[in-house]
Short mmCIF file of C-alpha atoms in Angstrom, two decimals:
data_model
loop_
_atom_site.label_atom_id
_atom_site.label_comp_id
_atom_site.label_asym_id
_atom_site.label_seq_id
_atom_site.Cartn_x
_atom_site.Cartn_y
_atom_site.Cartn_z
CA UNK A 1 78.50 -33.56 -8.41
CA UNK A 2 80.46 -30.70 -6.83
CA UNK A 3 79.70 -28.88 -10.27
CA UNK A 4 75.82 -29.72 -10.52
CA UNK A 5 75.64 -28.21 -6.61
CA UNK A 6 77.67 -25.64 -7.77
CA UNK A 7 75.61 -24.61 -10.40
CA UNK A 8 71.64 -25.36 -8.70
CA UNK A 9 72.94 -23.25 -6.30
CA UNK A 10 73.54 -20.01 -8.63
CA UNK A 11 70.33 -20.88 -10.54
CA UNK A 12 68.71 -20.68 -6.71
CA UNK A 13 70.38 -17.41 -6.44
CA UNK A 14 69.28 -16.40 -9.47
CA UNK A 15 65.53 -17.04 -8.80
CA UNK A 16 66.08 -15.22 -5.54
CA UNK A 17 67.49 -11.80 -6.98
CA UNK A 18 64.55 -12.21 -9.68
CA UNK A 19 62.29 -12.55 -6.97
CA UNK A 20 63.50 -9.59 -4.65
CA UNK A 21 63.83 -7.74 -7.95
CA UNK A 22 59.81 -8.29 -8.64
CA UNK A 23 58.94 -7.90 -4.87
CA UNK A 24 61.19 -4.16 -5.15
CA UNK A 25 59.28 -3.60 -8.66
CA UNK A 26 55.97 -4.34 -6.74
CA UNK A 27 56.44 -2.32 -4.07
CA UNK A 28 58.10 0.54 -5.90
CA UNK A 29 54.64 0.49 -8.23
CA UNK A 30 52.58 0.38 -4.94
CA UNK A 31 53.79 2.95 -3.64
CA UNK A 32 53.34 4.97 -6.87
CA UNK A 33 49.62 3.60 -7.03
CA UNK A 34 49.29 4.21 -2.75
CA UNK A 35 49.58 7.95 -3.78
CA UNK A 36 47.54 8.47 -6.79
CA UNK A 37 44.48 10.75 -6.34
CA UNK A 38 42.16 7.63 -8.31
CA UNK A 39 41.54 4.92 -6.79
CA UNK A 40 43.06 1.83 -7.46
CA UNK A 41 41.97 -1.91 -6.92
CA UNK A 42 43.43 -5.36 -7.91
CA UNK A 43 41.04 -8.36 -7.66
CA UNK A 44 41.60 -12.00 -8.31
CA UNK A 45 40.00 -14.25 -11.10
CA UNK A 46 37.08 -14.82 -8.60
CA UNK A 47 36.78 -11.25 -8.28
CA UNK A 48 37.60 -10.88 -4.85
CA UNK A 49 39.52 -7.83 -3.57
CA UNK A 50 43.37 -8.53 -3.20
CA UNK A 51 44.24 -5.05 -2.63
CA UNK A 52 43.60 -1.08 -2.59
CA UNK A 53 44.98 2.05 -2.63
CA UNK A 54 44.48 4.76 -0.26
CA UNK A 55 42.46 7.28 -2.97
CA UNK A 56 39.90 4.00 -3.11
CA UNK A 57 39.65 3.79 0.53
CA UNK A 58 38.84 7.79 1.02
CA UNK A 59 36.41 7.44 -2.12
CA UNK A 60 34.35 4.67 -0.74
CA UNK A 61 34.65 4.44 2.64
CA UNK A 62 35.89 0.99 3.10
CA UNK A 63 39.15 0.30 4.51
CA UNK A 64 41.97 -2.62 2.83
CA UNK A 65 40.98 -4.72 5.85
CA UNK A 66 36.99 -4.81 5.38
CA UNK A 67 37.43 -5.03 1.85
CA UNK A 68 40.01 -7.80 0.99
CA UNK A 69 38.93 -11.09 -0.11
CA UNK A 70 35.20 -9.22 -0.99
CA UNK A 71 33.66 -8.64 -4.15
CA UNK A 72 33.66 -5.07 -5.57
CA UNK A 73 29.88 -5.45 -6.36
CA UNK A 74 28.65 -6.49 -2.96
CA UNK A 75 30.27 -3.73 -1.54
CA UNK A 76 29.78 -0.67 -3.95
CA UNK A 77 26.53 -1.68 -5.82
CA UNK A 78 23.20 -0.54 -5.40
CA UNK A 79 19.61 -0.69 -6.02
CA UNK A 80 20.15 1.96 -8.50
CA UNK A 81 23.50 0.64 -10.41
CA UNK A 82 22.91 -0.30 -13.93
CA UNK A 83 22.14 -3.70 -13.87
CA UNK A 84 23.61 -4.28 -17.87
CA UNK A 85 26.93 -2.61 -16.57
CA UNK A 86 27.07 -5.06 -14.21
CA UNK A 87 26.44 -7.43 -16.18
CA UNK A 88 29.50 -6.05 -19.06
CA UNK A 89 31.75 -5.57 -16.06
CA UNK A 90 31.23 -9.42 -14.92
CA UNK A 91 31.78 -11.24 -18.58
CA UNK A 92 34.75 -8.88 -19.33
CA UNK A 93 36.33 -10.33 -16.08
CA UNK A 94 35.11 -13.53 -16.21
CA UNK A 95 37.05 -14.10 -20.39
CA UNK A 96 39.89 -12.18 -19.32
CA UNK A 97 39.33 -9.40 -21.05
CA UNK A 98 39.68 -5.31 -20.16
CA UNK A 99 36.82 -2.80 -19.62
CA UNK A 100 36.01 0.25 -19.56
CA UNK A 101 32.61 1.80 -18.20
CA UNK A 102 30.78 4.22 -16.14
CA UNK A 103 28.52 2.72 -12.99
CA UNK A 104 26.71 4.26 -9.89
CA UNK A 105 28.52 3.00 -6.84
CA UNK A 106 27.63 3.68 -3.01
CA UNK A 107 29.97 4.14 0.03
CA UNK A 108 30.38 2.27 2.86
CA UNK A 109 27.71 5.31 4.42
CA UNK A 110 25.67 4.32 1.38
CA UNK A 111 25.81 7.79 -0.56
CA UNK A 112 25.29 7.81 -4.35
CA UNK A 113 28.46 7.93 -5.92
CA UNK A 114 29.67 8.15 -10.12
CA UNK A 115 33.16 6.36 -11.54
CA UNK A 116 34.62 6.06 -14.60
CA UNK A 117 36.74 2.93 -14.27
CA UNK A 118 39.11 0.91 -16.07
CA UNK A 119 40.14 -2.31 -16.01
CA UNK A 120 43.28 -4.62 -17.84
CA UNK A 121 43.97 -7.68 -17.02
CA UNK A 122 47.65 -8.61 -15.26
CA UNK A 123 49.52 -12.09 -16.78
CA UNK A 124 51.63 -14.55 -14.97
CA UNK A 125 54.66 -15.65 -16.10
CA UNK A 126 53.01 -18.60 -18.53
CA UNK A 127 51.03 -15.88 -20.48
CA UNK A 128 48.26 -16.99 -18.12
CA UNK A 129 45.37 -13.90 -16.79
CA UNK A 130 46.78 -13.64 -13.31
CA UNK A 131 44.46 -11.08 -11.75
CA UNK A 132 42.73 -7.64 -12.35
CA UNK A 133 44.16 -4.56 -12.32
CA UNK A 134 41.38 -1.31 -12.39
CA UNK A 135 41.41 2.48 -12.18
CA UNK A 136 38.57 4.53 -10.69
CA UNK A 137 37.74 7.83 -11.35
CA UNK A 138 35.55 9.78 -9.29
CA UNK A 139 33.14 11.80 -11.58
CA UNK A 140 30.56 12.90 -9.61
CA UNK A 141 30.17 16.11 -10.13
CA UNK A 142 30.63 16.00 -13.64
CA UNK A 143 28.03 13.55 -13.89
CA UNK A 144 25.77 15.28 -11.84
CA UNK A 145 26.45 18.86 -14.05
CA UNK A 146 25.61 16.74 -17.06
CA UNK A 147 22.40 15.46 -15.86
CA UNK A 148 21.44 19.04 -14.20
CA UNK A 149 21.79 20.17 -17.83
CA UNK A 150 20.09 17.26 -19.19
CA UNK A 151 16.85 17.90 -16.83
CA UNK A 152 17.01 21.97 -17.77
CA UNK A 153 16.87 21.16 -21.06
CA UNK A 154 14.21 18.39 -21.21
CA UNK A 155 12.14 21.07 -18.59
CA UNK A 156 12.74 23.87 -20.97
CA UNK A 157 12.46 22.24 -24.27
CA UNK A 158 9.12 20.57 -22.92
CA UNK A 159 8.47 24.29 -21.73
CA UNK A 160 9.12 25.39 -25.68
CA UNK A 161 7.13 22.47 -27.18
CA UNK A 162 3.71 22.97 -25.01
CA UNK A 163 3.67 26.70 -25.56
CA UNK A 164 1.56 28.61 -27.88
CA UNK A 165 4.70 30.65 -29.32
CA UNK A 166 5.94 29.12 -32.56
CA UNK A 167 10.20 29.09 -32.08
CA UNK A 168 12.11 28.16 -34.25
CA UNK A 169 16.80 28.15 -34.48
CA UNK A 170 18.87 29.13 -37.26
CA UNK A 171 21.82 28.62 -38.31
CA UNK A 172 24.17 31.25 -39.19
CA UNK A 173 23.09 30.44 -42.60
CA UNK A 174 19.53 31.22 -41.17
CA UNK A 175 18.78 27.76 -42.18
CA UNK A 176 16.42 25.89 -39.92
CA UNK A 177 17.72 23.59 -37.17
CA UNK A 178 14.49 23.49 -35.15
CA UNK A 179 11.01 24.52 -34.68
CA UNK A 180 8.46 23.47 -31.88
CA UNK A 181 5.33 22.13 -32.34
CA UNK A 182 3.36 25.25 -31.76
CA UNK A 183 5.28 26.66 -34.97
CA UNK A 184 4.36 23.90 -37.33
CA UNK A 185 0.39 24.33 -35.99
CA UNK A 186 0.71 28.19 -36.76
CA UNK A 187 1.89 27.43 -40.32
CA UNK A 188 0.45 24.19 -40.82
CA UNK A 189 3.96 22.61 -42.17
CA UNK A 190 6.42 19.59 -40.44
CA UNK A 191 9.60 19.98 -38.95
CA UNK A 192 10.75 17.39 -41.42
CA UNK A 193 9.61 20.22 -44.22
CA UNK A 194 11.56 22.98 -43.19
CA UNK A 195 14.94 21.50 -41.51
CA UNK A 196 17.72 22.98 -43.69
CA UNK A 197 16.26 25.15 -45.40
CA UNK A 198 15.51 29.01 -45.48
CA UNK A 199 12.21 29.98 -43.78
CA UNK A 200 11.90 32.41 -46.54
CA UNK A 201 12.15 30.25 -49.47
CA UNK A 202 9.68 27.80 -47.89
CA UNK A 203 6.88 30.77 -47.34
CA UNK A 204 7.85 32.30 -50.43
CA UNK A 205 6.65 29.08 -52.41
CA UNK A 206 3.38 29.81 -50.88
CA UNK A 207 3.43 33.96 -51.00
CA UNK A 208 5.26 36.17 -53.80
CA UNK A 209 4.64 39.12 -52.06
CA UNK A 210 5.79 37.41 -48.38
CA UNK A 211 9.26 39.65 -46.93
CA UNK A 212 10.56 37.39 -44.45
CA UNK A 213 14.18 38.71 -44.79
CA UNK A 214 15.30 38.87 -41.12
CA UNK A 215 17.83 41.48 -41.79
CA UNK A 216 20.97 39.28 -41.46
CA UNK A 217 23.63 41.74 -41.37
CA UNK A 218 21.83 44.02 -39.54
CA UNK A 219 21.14 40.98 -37.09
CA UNK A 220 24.76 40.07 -37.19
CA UNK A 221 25.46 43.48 -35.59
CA UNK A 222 23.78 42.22 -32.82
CA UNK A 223 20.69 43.59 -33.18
CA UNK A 224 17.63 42.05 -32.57
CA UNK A 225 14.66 42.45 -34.48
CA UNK A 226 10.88 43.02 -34.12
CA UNK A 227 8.19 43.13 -37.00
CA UNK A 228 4.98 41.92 -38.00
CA UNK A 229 4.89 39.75 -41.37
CA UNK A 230 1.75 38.39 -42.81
CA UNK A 231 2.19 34.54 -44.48
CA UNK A 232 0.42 32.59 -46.09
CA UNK A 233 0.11 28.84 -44.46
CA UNK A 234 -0.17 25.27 -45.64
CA UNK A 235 -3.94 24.93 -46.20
CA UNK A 236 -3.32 28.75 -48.05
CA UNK A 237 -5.18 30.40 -45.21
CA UNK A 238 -3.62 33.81 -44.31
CA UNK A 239 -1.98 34.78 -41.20
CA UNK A 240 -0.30 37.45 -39.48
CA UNK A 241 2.99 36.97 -36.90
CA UNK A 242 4.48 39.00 -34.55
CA UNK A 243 8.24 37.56 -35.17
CA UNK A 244 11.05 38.55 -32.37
CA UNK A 245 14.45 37.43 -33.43
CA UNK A 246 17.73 37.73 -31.47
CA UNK A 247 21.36 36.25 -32.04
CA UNK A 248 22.80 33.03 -30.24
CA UNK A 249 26.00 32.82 -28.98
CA UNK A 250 28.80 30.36 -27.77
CA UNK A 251 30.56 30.86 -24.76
CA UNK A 252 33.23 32.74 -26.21
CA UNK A 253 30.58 34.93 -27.61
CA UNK A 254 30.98 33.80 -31.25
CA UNK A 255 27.60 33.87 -33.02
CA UNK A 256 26.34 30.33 -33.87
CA UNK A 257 22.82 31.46 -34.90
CA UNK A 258 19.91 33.14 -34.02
CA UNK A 259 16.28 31.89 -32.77
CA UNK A 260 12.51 33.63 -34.19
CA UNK A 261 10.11 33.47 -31.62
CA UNK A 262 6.61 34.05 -33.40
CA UNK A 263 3.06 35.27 -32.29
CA UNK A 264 -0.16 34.06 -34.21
CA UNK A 265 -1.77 37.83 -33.82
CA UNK A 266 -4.08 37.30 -37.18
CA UNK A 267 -7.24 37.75 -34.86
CA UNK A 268 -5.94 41.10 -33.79
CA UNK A 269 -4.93 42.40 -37.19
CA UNK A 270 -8.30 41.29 -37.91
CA UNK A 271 -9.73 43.74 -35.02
CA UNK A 272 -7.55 45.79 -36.26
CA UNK A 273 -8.96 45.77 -39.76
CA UNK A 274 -12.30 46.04 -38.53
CA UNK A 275 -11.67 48.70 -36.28
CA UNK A 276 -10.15 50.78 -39.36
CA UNK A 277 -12.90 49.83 -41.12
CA UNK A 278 -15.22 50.85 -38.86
CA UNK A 279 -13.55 54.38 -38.31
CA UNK A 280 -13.87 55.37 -41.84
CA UNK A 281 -17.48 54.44 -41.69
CA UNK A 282 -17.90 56.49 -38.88
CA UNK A 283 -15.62 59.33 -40.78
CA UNK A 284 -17.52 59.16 -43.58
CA UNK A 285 -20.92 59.03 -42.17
CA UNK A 286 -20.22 62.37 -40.02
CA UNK A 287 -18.95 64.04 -43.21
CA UNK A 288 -22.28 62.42 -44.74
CA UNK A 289 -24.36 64.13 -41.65
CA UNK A 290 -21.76 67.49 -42.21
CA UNK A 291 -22.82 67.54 -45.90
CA UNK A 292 -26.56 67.12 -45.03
CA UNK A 293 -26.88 70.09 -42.58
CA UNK A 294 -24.84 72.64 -44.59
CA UNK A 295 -27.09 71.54 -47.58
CA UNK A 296 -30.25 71.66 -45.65
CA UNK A 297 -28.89 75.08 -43.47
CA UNK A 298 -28.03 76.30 -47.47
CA UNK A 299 -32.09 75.14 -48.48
CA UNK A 300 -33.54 76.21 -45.82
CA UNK A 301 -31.84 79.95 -45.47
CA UNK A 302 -32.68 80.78 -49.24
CA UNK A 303 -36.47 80.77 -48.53
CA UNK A 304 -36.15 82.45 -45.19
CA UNK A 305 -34.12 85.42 -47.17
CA UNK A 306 -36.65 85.03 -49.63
CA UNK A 307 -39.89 85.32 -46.84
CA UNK A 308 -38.05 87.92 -44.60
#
């Protein structure tokens, strides 16, 4: 008996250092986590809020004591959080399994705030899901950059599409990579018809005598170039364009192409025509009326000479 005492009482002591050595471990990692610059939450199988970090506190405005025992989602969601994310964020909890996402939260003031959070289940000793363990990442300002971007370039792509300019990007191989709408009504071919290949080749097919070489290596000199070229367009009606080309370039300032920007002007090389036309009429019509009087000045002076 003395023995079986003897020996419950070092398998008691035994639990106990375990159990001061996993309160230490816990405390030691809290305090680790306390400090981190993301914010850090653990919730319970129910989803309720055991505990968080400082970082989380600052980033949403709600303190360990308003937040414990509450779920994440009636505290941080909004009318304009992604219901589906919700949704992921729910079922990944709910069968114990991590996630990973990006959702709109709000703070405690109710400002609009991004996070890019991640979330691993924590195990008891049976193998058993225990509780939640997630990272949050404030990316706000990334997120906000990215859909600045995003609305400059839908604004000045929907700029590009509606004007009457035909535009069309290169590639350094001066293949094309794009061309508005505007371009494919000037020349009466699809995008689909000229993406990947050279401009040239395509016109060419319709025109031996087009030029459109666009002076590559003079281009990649970093010139840009200006010229008129006269094509020849789907329904084999001609035109003229005004083409302006320039270089693109990365942010180092490596070239990664170049874009055309090109002017229907067939109605003024048309006036143009005309206007030549007309001037040699004219030209030739004064050295008609020029002929005429030294002829008649010639007929008439003979019989004067002749009379006097």
């Amino acid at each position: 008996n003395d023995a079986k005492i003897l020996m419950h009482n070092r398998d008691i002591d035994s639990i106990k250092k375990a159990e001061i050595h996993l309160i230490e471990n816990e405390q030691k990692y809290r305090g680790i986590f306390e400090n981190m610059n993301l914010g850090v939450m653990e919730v319970d199988l129910n989803d309720n809020i055991k505990w968080v970090n400082k970082s989380f506190e600052k980033m949403t405005g709600y303190p360990l004591a308003e937040c414990a025992g509450k779920k994440p989602g009636s505290l941080l969601q909004g009318a304009n959080t992604d219901k589906d994310t919700v949704h992921y964020l729910s079922e990944q909890i709910k069968n114990g399994q991590p996630f990973s996402c990006e959702i709109l939260n709000y703070t405690k003031l109710k400002a609009p705030y991004w996070v890019r959070i991640t979330g691993q289940p924590v195990y008891d000793a049976a193998g058993r899901v225990d509780q939640f363990f997630s990272i949050e990442e404030d990316i706000t300002t990334q997120k906000n950059a990215a859909l600045q971007l995003k609305w400059s370039e839908e604004k000045y792509r929907g700029i590009i599409e509606n004007m009457d300019l035909g535009l069309v990007e290169f590639d350094t191989e001066d293949r094309v990579m794009f061309c508005n709408q505007s371009f494919c009504r000037i020349t009466g071919f699809h995008e689909a018809q000229l993406k990947g290949r050279m401009l040239r080749n395509v016109l060419q097919e319709r025109n031996a005598n087009y030029d459109a070489s666009f002076l590559m290596k003079k281009s990649h000199r970093g010139i840009s170039e200006v010229y008129e070229i006269e094509i020849t367009d789907q329904s084999g009606q001609s035109k003229w364009l005004l083409v302006s080309k320039t270089l693109l370039y990365d942010a180092q300032r490596n070239i990664t192409g170049s874009i055309g920007i090109h002017l229907d002007i067939t109605w003024r090389k048309k006036m143009e025509l005309e206007l030549k036309k007309a001037q040699m009429e004219a030209l030739e019509s004064s050295k008609a009326k020029e002929n005429f009087l030294v002829n008649m000045s010639h007929e008439i002076r003979t019989p004067m000479n002749v009379i006097l």
